[in-house]
């Protein structure tokens, strides 16, 4: 006969479930709220860009970046279940990493899009405005 092992009641060796965690990993309601917020936070910037709501493209870019930052937070809370109760709360290192990653991705995306627009067809810049004036 074998001696009893120090295992949790589920029969596997992981006993980190429930330590500092309430066991809540999201309900259908949480996922639905996250999905609806994600759709709204995607549709509004799309509408702003497609309808040229702001005269300056830099204003549009800043607003789109703000929506992107909020959407990252929505995904972290509703889909990754990061909150003050899970795993003893957010550690400072993971929060700093998230902010740094967010800045790199958003700034890099704007930088790439600006340079692609500027360098792909530099002669098209004036032609596009002339074509719009003709119509």
PDB file of N, CA and C in Angstrom, residues 4-97:
ATOM      1  N   UNK A   4      -0.123   8.047   1.954  1.00  0.00           N
ATOM      2  CA  UNK A   4      -0.852   9.198   1.415  1.00  0.00           C
ATOM      3  C   UNK A   4       0.116  10.338   1.081  1.00  0.00           C
ATOM      4  N   UNK A   5      -0.177  11.004  -0.032  1.00  0.00           N
ATOM      5  CA  UNK A   5       0.645  12.122  -0.486  1.00  0.00           C
ATOM      6  C   UNK A   5      -0.018  13.422  -0.090  1.00  0.00           C
ATOM      7  N   UNK A   6       0.779  14.457   0.001  1.00  0.00           N
ATOM      8  CA  UNK A   6       0.248  15.788   0.304  1.00  0.00           C
ATOM      9  C   UNK A   6      -0.275  16.411  -0.984  1.00  0.00           C
ATOM     10  N   UNK A   7      -1.508  16.125  -1.287  1.00  0.00           N
ATOM     11  CA  UNK A   7      -2.162  16.667  -2.482  1.00  0.00           C
ATOM     12  C   UNK A   7      -3.439  17.359  -2.060  1.00  0.00           C
ATOM     13  N   UNK A   8      -3.909  18.214  -2.912  1.00  0.00           N
ATOM     14  CA  UNK A   8      -5.178  18.866  -2.603  1.00  0.00           C
ATOM     15  C   UNK A   8      -6.338  17.907  -2.882  1.00  0.00           C
ATOM     16  N   UNK A   9      -7.550  18.336  -2.589  1.00  0.00           N
ATOM     17  CA  UNK A   9      -8.707  17.455  -2.690  1.00  0.00           C
ATOM     18  C   UNK A   9      -9.106  17.121  -4.121  1.00  0.00           C
ATOM     19  N   UNK A  10      -8.493  17.784  -5.131  1.00  0.00           N
ATOM     20  CA  UNK A  10      -8.813  17.477  -6.523  1.00  0.00           C
ATOM     21  C   UNK A  10      -7.975  16.331  -7.064  1.00  0.00           C
ATOM     22  N   UNK A  11      -6.981  15.903  -6.317  1.00  0.00           N
ATOM     23  CA  UNK A  11      -6.191  14.766  -6.744  1.00  0.00           C
ATOM     24  C   UNK A  11      -4.974  15.127  -7.565  1.00  0.00           C
ATOM     25  N   UNK A  12      -4.661  16.403  -7.700  1.00  0.00           N
ATOM     26  CA  UNK A  12      -3.433  16.759  -8.393  1.00  0.00           C
ATOM     27  C   UNK A  12      -2.580  17.614  -7.460  1.00  0.00           C
ATOM     28  N   UNK A  13      -1.352  17.792  -7.809  1.00  0.00           N
ATOM     29  CA  UNK A  13      -0.387  18.405  -6.922  1.00  0.00           C
ATOM     30  C   UNK A  13      -0.451  19.914  -6.826  1.00  0.00           C
ATOM     31  N   UNK A  14      -1.391  20.547  -7.455  1.00  0.00           N
ATOM     32  CA  UNK A  14      -1.479  21.999  -7.412  1.00  0.00           C
ATOM     33  C   UNK A  14      -2.312  22.404  -6.215  1.00  0.00           C
ATOM     34  N   UNK A  15      -1.692  23.104  -5.291  1.00  0.00           N
ATOM     35  CA  UNK A  15      -2.474  23.580  -4.157  1.00  0.00           C
ATOM     36  C   UNK A  15      -2.462  25.092  -4.095  1.00  0.00           C
ATOM     37  N   UNK A  16      -2.259  25.750  -5.238  1.00  0.00           N
ATOM     38  CA  UNK A  16      -2.278  27.202  -5.245  1.00  0.00           C
ATOM     39  C   UNK A  16      -3.650  27.771  -5.578  1.00  0.00           C
ATOM     40  N   UNK A  17      -4.621  26.916  -5.843  1.00  0.00           N
ATOM     41  CA  UNK A  17      -5.975  27.388  -6.123  1.00  0.00           C
ATOM     42  C   UNK A  17      -6.613  27.840  -4.827  1.00  0.00           C
ATOM     43  N   UNK A  18      -7.128  29.053  -4.845  1.00  0.00           N
ATOM     44  CA  UNK A  18      -7.859  29.530  -3.695  1.00  0.00           C
ATOM     45  C   UNK A  18      -7.018  30.347  -2.733  1.00  0.00           C
ATOM     46  N   UNK A  19      -5.712  30.379  -2.858  1.00  0.00           N
ATOM     47  CA  UNK A  19      -4.891  31.195  -1.977  1.00  0.00           C
ATOM     48  C   UNK A  19      -4.897  32.620  -2.490  1.00  0.00           C
ATOM     49  N   UNK A  20      -5.637  33.503  -1.819  1.00  0.00           N
ATOM     50  CA  UNK A  20      -5.719  34.887  -2.242  1.00  0.00           C
ATOM     51  C   UNK A  20      -6.607  35.089  -3.449  1.00  0.00           C
ATOM     52  N   UNK A  21      -7.317  34.063  -3.870  1.00  0.00           N
ATOM     53  CA  UNK A  21      -8.172  34.154  -5.047  1.00  0.00           C
ATOM     54  C   UNK A  21      -9.546  33.654  -4.637  1.00  0.00           C
ATOM     55  N   UNK A  22     -10.574  34.375  -5.020  1.00  0.00           N
ATOM     56  CA  UNK A  22     -11.916  33.956  -4.646  1.00  0.00           C
ATOM     57  C   UNK A  22     -12.469  32.878  -5.573  1.00  0.00           C
ATOM     58  N   UNK A  23     -11.689  32.427  -6.530  1.00  0.00           N
ATOM     59  CA  UNK A  23     -12.132  31.369  -7.435  1.00  0.00           C
ATOM     60  C   UNK A  23     -12.986  31.867  -8.579  1.00  0.00           C
ATOM     61  N   UNK A  24     -13.269  33.143  -8.629  1.00  0.00           N
ATOM     62  CA  UNK A  24     -14.111  33.722  -9.671  1.00  0.00           C
ATOM     63  C   UNK A  24     -13.280  33.966 -10.910  1.00  0.00           C
ATOM     64  N   UNK A  25     -13.630  33.320 -11.996  1.00  0.00           N
ATOM     65  CA  UNK A  25     -12.888  33.484 -13.237  1.00  0.00           C
ATOM     66  C   UNK A  25     -13.767  34.021 -14.348  1.00  0.00           C
ATOM     67  N   UNK A  26     -14.770  34.760 -14.001  1.00  0.00           N
ATOM     68  CA  UNK A  26     -15.608  35.388 -15.010  1.00  0.00           C
ATOM     69  C   UNK A  26     -16.880  34.611 -15.269  1.00  0.00           C
ATOM     70  N   UNK A  27     -17.949  35.347 -15.415  1.00  0.00           N
ATOM     71  CA  UNK A  27     -19.234  34.748 -15.738  1.00  0.00           C
ATOM     72  C   UNK A  27     -19.605  35.161 -17.160  1.00  0.00           C
ATOM     73  N   UNK A  28     -20.681  34.597 -17.643  1.00  0.00           N
ATOM     74  CA  UNK A  28     -21.160  34.959 -18.973  1.00  0.00           C
ATOM     75  C   UNK A  28     -21.486  36.455 -19.023  1.00  0.00           C
ATOM     76  N   UNK A  29     -22.023  36.985 -17.927  1.00  0.00           N
ATOM     77  CA  UNK A  29     -22.345  38.412 -17.859  1.00  0.00           C
ATOM     78  C   UNK A  29     -21.068  39.259 -17.988  1.00  0.00           C
ATOM     79  N   UNK A  30     -19.986  38.856 -17.287  1.00  0.00           N
ATOM     80  CA  UNK A  30     -18.722  39.588 -17.375  1.00  0.00           C
ATOM     81  C   UNK A  30     -18.171  39.567 -18.794  1.00  0.00           C
ATOM     82  N   UNK A  31     -18.214  38.397 -19.423  1.00  0.00           N
ATOM     83  CA  UNK A  31     -17.720  38.297 -20.799  1.00  0.00           C
ATOM     84  C   UNK A  31     -18.584  39.121 -21.754  1.00  0.00           C
ATOM     85  N   UNK A  32     -19.889  39.133 -21.543  1.00  0.00           N
ATOM     86  CA  UNK A  32     -20.779  39.923 -22.404  1.00  0.00           C
ATOM     87  C   UNK A  32     -20.506  41.415 -22.240  1.00  0.00           C
ATOM     88  N   UNK A  33     -20.309  41.861 -20.992  1.00  0.00           N
ATOM     89  CA  UNK A  33     -19.981  43.269 -20.753  1.00  0.00           C
ATOM     90  C   UNK A  33     -18.660  43.623 -21.425  1.00  0.00           C
ATOM     91  N   UNK A  34     -17.661  42.768 -21.263  1.00  0.00           N
ATOM     92  CA  UNK A  34     -16.367  43.011 -21.900  1.00  0.00           C
ATOM     93  C   UNK A  34     -16.469  43.063 -23.406  1.00  0.00           C
ATOM     94  N   UNK A  35     -17.253  42.150 -23.976  1.00  0.00           N
ATOM     95  CA  UNK A  35     -17.424  42.119 -25.435  1.00  0.00           C
ATOM     96  C   UNK A  35     -18.116  43.389 -25.926  1.00  0.00           C
ATOM     97  N   UNK A  36     -19.182  43.794 -25.252  1.00  0.00           N
ATOM     98  CA  UNK A  36     -19.921  44.995 -25.662  1.00  0.00           C
ATOM     99  C   UNK A  36     -19.037  46.229 -25.549  1.00  0.00           C
ATOM    100  N   UNK A  37     -18.293  46.354 -24.449  1.00  0.00           N
ATOM    101  CA  UNK A  37     -17.380  47.484 -24.302  1.00  0.00           C
ATOM    102  C   UNK A  37     -16.306  47.478 -25.384  1.00  0.00           C
ATOM    103  N   UNK A  38     -15.806  46.296 -25.722  1.00  0.00           N
ATOM    104  CA  UNK A  38     -14.782  46.195 -26.769  1.00  0.00           C
ATOM    105  C   UNK A  38     -15.322  46.628 -28.122  1.00  0.00           C
ATOM    106  N   UNK A  39     -16.538  46.223 -28.424  1.00  0.00           N
ATOM    107  CA  UNK A  39     -17.153  46.622 -29.701  1.00  0.00           C
ATOM    108  C   UNK A  39     -17.359  48.136 -29.737  1.00  0.00           C
ATOM    109  N   UNK A  40     -17.845  48.704 -28.647  1.00  0.00           N
ATOM    110  CA  UNK A  40     -18.058  50.159 -28.589  1.00  0.00           C
ATOM    111  C   UNK A  40     -16.732  50.896 -28.709  1.00  0.00           C
ATOM    112  N   UNK A  41     -15.708  50.406 -27.986  1.00  0.00           N
ATOM    113  CA  UNK A  41     -14.401  51.066 -28.010  1.00  0.00           C
ATOM    114  C   UNK A  41     -13.666  50.871 -29.331  1.00  0.00           C
ATOM    115  N   UNK A  42     -14.158  49.991 -30.175  1.00  0.00           N
ATOM    116  CA  UNK A  42     -13.625  49.847 -31.525  1.00  0.00           C
ATOM    117  C   UNK A  42     -14.446  50.672 -32.513  1.00  0.00           C
ATOM    118  N   UNK A  43     -15.762  50.680 -32.360  1.00  0.00           N
ATOM    119  CA  UNK A  43     -16.652  51.362 -33.305  1.00  0.00           C
ATOM    120  C   UNK A  43     -16.506  52.881 -33.251  1.00  0.00           C
ATOM    121  N   UNK A  44     -16.357  53.436 -32.059  1.00  0.00           N
ATOM    122  CA  UNK A  44     -16.263  54.895 -31.948  1.00  0.00           C
ATOM    123  C   UNK A  44     -15.028  55.439 -32.656  1.00  0.00           C
ATOM    124  N   UNK A  45     -13.831  54.904 -32.401  1.00  0.00           N
ATOM    125  CA  UNK A  45     -12.671  55.415 -33.160  1.00  0.00           C
ATOM    126  C   UNK A  45     -12.801  55.189 -34.668  1.00  0.00           C
ATOM    127  N   UNK A  46     -13.378  54.059 -35.062  1.00  0.00           N
ATOM    128  CA  UNK A  46     -13.595  53.812 -36.495  1.00  0.00           C
ATOM    129  C   UNK A  46     -14.484  54.897 -37.084  1.00  0.00           C
ATOM    130  N   UNK A  47     -15.557  55.222 -36.398  1.00  0.00           N
ATOM    131  CA  UNK A  47     -16.480  56.265 -36.846  1.00  0.00           C
ATOM    132  C   UNK A  47     -15.774  57.621 -36.900  1.00  0.00           C
ATOM    133  N   UNK A  48     -14.961  57.916 -35.866  1.00  0.00           N
ATOM    134  CA  UNK A  48     -14.237  59.194 -35.836  1.00  0.00           C
ATOM    135  C   UNK A  48     -13.301  59.336 -37.033  1.00  0.00           C
ATOM    136  N   UNK A  49     -12.615  58.261 -37.370  1.00  0.00           N
ATOM    137  CA  UNK A  49     -11.669  58.310 -38.487  1.00  0.00           C
ATOM    138  C   UNK A  49     -12.398  58.373 -39.823  1.00  0.00           C
ATOM    139  N   UNK A  50     -13.416  57.548 -39.992  1.00  0.00           N
ATOM    140  CA  UNK A  50     -14.100  57.474 -41.284  1.00  0.00           C
ATOM    141  C   UNK A  50     -14.906  58.737 -41.609  1.00  0.00           C
ATOM    142  N   UNK A  51     -15.395  59.434 -40.597  1.00  0.00           N
ATOM    143  CA  UNK A  51     -16.211  60.623 -40.844  1.00  0.00           C
ATOM    144  C   UNK A  51     -15.427  61.917 -40.670  1.00  0.00           C
ATOM    145  N   UNK A  52     -14.132  61.810 -40.374  1.00  0.00           N
ATOM    146  CA  UNK A  52     -13.266  62.991 -40.217  1.00  0.00           C
ATOM    147  C   UNK A  52     -13.881  64.003 -39.248  1.00  0.00           C
ATOM    148  N   UNK A  53     -14.177  63.553 -38.047  1.00  0.00           N
ATOM    149  CA  UNK A  53     -14.811  64.399 -37.044  1.00  0.00           C
ATOM    150  C   UNK A  53     -13.904  65.524 -36.549  1.00  0.00           C
ATOM    151  N   UNK A  54     -12.604  65.300 -36.575  1.00  0.00           N
ATOM    152  CA  UNK A  54     -11.657  66.326 -36.138  1.00  0.00           C
ATOM    153  C   UNK A  54     -10.923  66.870 -37.359  1.00  0.00           C
ATOM    154  N   UNK A  55     -10.649  68.162 -37.339  1.00  0.00           N
ATOM    155  CA  UNK A  55      -9.979  68.779 -38.482  1.00  0.00           C
ATOM    156  C   UNK A  55      -8.522  68.355 -38.565  1.00  0.00           C
ATOM    157  N   UNK A  56      -7.863  68.218 -37.426  1.00  0.00           N
ATOM    158  CA  UNK A  56      -6.452  67.846 -37.415  1.00  0.00           C
ATOM    159  C   UNK A  56      -6.323  66.338 -37.212  1.00  0.00           C
ATOM    160  N   UNK A  57      -5.480  65.727 -38.017  1.00  0.00           N
ATOM    161  CA  UNK A  57      -5.283  64.288 -37.880  1.00  0.00           C
ATOM    162  C   UNK A  57      -4.565  63.941 -36.584  1.00  0.00           C
ATOM    163  N   UNK A  58      -3.792  64.875 -36.051  1.00  0.00           N
ATOM    164  CA  UNK A  58      -3.112  64.610 -34.782  1.00  0.00           C
ATOM    165  C   UNK A  58      -4.121  64.496 -33.634  1.00  0.00           C
ATOM    166  N   UNK A  59      -5.175  65.284 -33.672  1.00  0.00           N
ATOM    167  CA  UNK A  59      -6.226  65.176 -32.657  1.00  0.00           C
ATOM    168  C   UNK A  59      -6.918  63.823 -32.751  1.00  0.00           C
ATOM    169  N   UNK A  60      -7.203  63.408 -33.974  1.00  0.00           N
ATOM    170  CA  UNK A  60      -7.817  62.093 -34.187  1.00  0.00           C
ATOM    171  C   UNK A  60      -6.906  60.993 -33.661  1.00  0.00           C
ATOM    172  N   UNK A  61      -5.615  61.095 -33.921  1.00  0.00           N
ATOM    173  CA  UNK A  61      -4.668  60.077 -33.462  1.00  0.00           C
ATOM    174  C   UNK A  61      -4.638  60.002 -31.939  1.00  0.00           C
ATOM    175  N   UNK A  62      -4.654  61.136 -31.272  1.00  0.00           N
ATOM    176  CA  UNK A  62      -4.633  61.149 -29.806  1.00  0.00           C
ATOM    177  C   UNK A  62      -5.902  60.523 -29.244  1.00  0.00           C
ATOM    178  N   UNK A  63      -7.043  60.849 -29.834  1.00  0.00           N
ATOM    179  CA  UNK A  63      -8.308  60.274 -29.369  1.00  0.00           C
ATOM    180  C   UNK A  63      -8.330  58.762 -29.597  1.00  0.00           C
ATOM    181  N   UNK A  64      -7.864  58.311 -30.752  1.00  0.00           N
ATOM    182  CA  UNK A  64      -7.822  56.875 -31.041  1.00  0.00           C
ATOM    183  C   UNK A  64      -6.884  56.165 -30.064  1.00  0.00           C
ATOM    184  N   UNK A  65      -5.752  56.774 -29.754  1.00  0.00           N
ATOM    185  CA  UNK A  65      -4.828  56.192 -28.771  1.00  0.00           C
ATOM    186  C   UNK A  65      -5.470  56.094 -27.384  1.00  0.00           C
ATOM    187  N   UNK A  66      -6.231  57.098 -27.009  1.00  0.00           N
ATOM    188  CA  UNK A  66      -6.916  57.059 -25.719  1.00  0.00           C
ATOM    189  C   UNK A  66      -7.931  55.915 -25.683  1.00  0.00           C
ATOM    190  N   UNK A  67      -8.689  55.755 -26.760  1.00  0.00           N
ATOM    191  CA  UNK A  67      -9.630  54.635 -26.831  1.00  0.00           C
ATOM    192  C   UNK A  67      -8.900  53.297 -26.786  1.00  0.00           C
ATOM    193  N   UNK A  68      -7.755  53.216 -27.428  1.00  0.00           N
ATOM    194  CA  UNK A  68      -6.972  51.976 -27.417  1.00  0.00           C
ATOM    195  C   UNK A  68      -6.499  51.650 -26.003  1.00  0.00           C
ATOM    196  N   UNK A  69      -6.049  52.656 -25.272  1.00  0.00           N
ATOM    197  CA  UNK A  69      -5.596  52.438 -23.894  1.00  0.00           C
ATOM    198  C   UNK A  69      -6.741  51.952 -23.013  1.00  0.00           C
ATOM    199  N   UNK A  70      -7.908  52.545 -23.168  1.00  0.00           N
ATOM    200  CA  UNK A  70      -9.070  52.108 -22.389  1.00  0.00           C
ATOM    201  C   UNK A  70      -9.450  50.682 -22.774  1.00  0.00           C
ATOM    202  N   UNK A  71      -9.360  50.363 -24.052  1.00  0.00           N
ATOM    203  CA  UNK A  71      -9.698  49.007 -24.487  1.00  0.00           C
ATOM    204  C   UNK A  71      -8.738  47.967 -23.900  1.00  0.00           C
ATOM    205  N   UNK A  72      -7.463  48.308 -23.791  1.00  0.00           N
ATOM    206  CA  UNK A  72      -6.513  47.398 -23.156  1.00  0.00           C
ATOM    207  C   UNK A  72      -6.925  47.144 -21.707  1.00  0.00           C
ATOM    208  N   UNK A  73      -7.331  48.186 -21.001  1.00  0.00           N
ATOM    209  CA  UNK A  73      -7.778  48.015 -19.617  1.00  0.00           C
ATOM    210  C   UNK A  73      -9.039  47.149 -19.539  1.00  0.00           C
ATOM    211  N   UNK A  74      -9.960  47.346 -20.466  1.00  0.00           N
ATOM    212  CA  UNK A  74     -11.173  46.518 -20.488  1.00  0.00           C
ATOM    213  C   UNK A  74     -10.808  45.052 -20.694  1.00  0.00           C
ATOM    214  N   UNK A  75      -9.894  44.778 -21.603  1.00  0.00           N
ATOM    215  CA  UNK A  75      -9.474  43.396 -21.840  1.00  0.00           C
ATOM    216  C   UNK A  75      -8.797  42.809 -20.612  1.00  0.00           C
ATOM    217  N   UNK A  76      -7.978  43.620 -19.942  1.00  0.00           N
ATOM    218  CA  UNK A  76      -7.297  43.130 -18.741  1.00  0.00           C
ATOM    219  C   UNK A  76      -8.288  42.774 -17.643  1.00  0.00           C
ATOM    220  N   UNK A  77      -9.314  43.574 -17.479  1.00  0.00           N
ATOM    221  CA  UNK A  77     -10.275  43.344 -16.396  1.00  0.00           C
ATOM    222  C   UNK A  77     -11.283  42.255 -16.756  1.00  0.00           C
ATOM    223  N   UNK A  78     -11.886  42.338 -17.942  1.00  0.00           N
ATOM    224  CA  UNK A  78     -12.989  41.436 -18.273  1.00  0.00           C
ATOM    225  C   UNK A  78     -12.561  40.107 -18.883  1.00  0.00           C
ATOM    226  N   UNK A  79     -11.421  40.059 -19.557  1.00  0.00           N
ATOM    227  CA  UNK A  79     -11.013  38.808 -20.198  1.00  0.00           C
ATOM    228  C   UNK A  79      -9.828  38.146 -19.500  1.00  0.00           C
ATOM    229  N   UNK A  80      -8.911  38.933 -18.965  1.00  0.00           N
ATOM    230  CA  UNK A  80      -7.778  38.358 -18.235  1.00  0.00           C
ATOM    231  C   UNK A  80      -8.036  38.276 -16.740  1.00  0.00           C
ATOM    232  N   UNK A  81      -9.171  38.837 -16.298  1.00  0.00           N
ATOM    233  CA  UNK A  81      -9.623  38.767 -14.906  1.00  0.00           C
ATOM    234  C   UNK A  81      -8.600  39.330 -13.938  1.00  0.00           C
ATOM    235  N   UNK A  82      -7.955  40.408 -14.319  1.00  0.00           N
ATOM    236  CA  UNK A  82      -7.000  41.062 -13.432  1.00  0.00           C
ATOM    237  C   UNK A  82      -7.743  42.099 -12.613  1.00  0.00           C
ATOM    238  N   UNK A  83      -7.813  41.856 -11.308  1.00  0.00           N
ATOM    239  CA  UNK A  83      -8.442  42.821 -10.417  1.00  0.00           C
ATOM    240  C   UNK A  83      -7.719  42.816  -9.081  1.00  0.00           C
ATOM    241  N   UNK A  84      -8.190  43.590  -8.151  1.00  0.00           N
ATOM    242  CA  UNK A  84      -7.533  43.714  -6.862  1.00  0.00           C
ATOM    243  C   UNK A  84      -7.596  42.463  -6.013  1.00  0.00           C
ATOM    244  N   UNK A  85      -8.511  41.550  -6.305  1.00  0.00           N
ATOM    245  CA  UNK A  85      -8.670  40.337  -5.499  1.00  0.00           C
ATOM    246  C   UNK A  85      -7.876  39.160  -6.055  1.00  0.00           C
ATOM    247  N   UNK A  86      -7.700  39.102  -7.363  1.00  0.00           N
ATOM    248  CA  UNK A  86      -7.044  37.954  -7.989  1.00  0.00           C
ATOM    249  C   UNK A  86      -5.558  37.944  -7.659  1.00  0.00           C
ATOM    250  N   UNK A  87      -5.088  36.810  -7.225  1.00  0.00           N
ATOM    251  CA  UNK A  87      -3.675  36.570  -6.945  1.00  0.00           C
ATOM    252  C   UNK A  87      -3.081  37.633  -6.045  1.00  0.00           C
ATOM    253  N   UNK A  88      -3.811  38.038  -5.039  1.00  0.00           N
ATOM    254  CA  UNK A  88      -3.296  39.006  -4.082  1.00  0.00           C
ATOM    255  C   UNK A  88      -3.167  40.419  -4.619  1.00  0.00           C
ATOM    256  N   UNK A  89      -3.777  40.726  -5.725  1.00  0.00           N
ATOM    257  CA  UNK A  89      -3.705  42.066  -6.318  1.00  0.00           C
ATOM    258  C   UNK A  89      -2.606  42.162  -7.359  1.00  0.00           C
ATOM    259  N   UNK A  90      -2.641  43.248  -8.109  1.00  0.00           N
ATOM    260  CA  UNK A  90      -1.626  43.458  -9.146  1.00  0.00           C
ATOM    261  C   UNK A  90      -0.308  43.808  -8.476  1.00  0.00           C
ATOM    262  N   UNK A  91       0.731  43.202  -8.929  1.00  0.00           N
ATOM    263  CA  UNK A  91       2.043  43.585  -8.418  1.00  0.00           C
ATOM    264  C   UNK A  91       2.531  44.798  -9.192  1.00  0.00           C
ATOM    265  N   UNK A  92       3.428  45.538  -8.586  1.00  0.00           N
ATOM    266  CA  UNK A  92       3.942  46.743  -9.228  1.00  0.00           C
ATOM    267  C   UNK A  92       4.667  46.401 -10.531  1.00  0.00           C
ATOM    268  N   UNK A  93       5.381  45.290 -10.539  1.00  0.00           N
ATOM    269  CA  UNK A  93       6.140  44.914 -11.736  1.00  0.00           C
ATOM    270  C   UNK A  93       5.228  44.630 -12.925  1.00  0.00           C
ATOM    271  N   UNK A  94       4.126  43.910 -12.713  1.00  0.00           N
ATOM    272  CA  UNK A  94       3.233  43.599 -13.828  1.00  0.00           C
ATOM    273  C   UNK A  94       2.514  44.847 -14.332  1.00  0.00           C
ATOM    274  N   UNK A  95       2.194  45.770 -13.438  1.00  0.00           N
ATOM    275  CA  UNK A  95       1.545  47.005 -13.851  1.00  0.00           C
ATOM    276  C   UNK A  95       2.500  47.869 -14.675  1.00  0.00           C
ATOM    277  N   UNK A  96       3.751  47.994 -14.207  1.00  0.00           N
ATOM    278  CA  UNK A  96       4.739  48.771 -14.954  1.00  0.00           C
ATOM    279  C   UNK A  96       4.989  48.134 -16.321  1.00  0.00           C
ATOM    280  N   UNK A  97       5.104  46.815 -16.356  1.00  0.00           N
ATOM    281  CA  UNK A  97       5.312  46.112 -17.623  1.00  0.00           C
ATOM    282  C   UNK A  97       4.158  46.378 -18.582  1.00  0.00           C
TER     283      UNK A  97
END
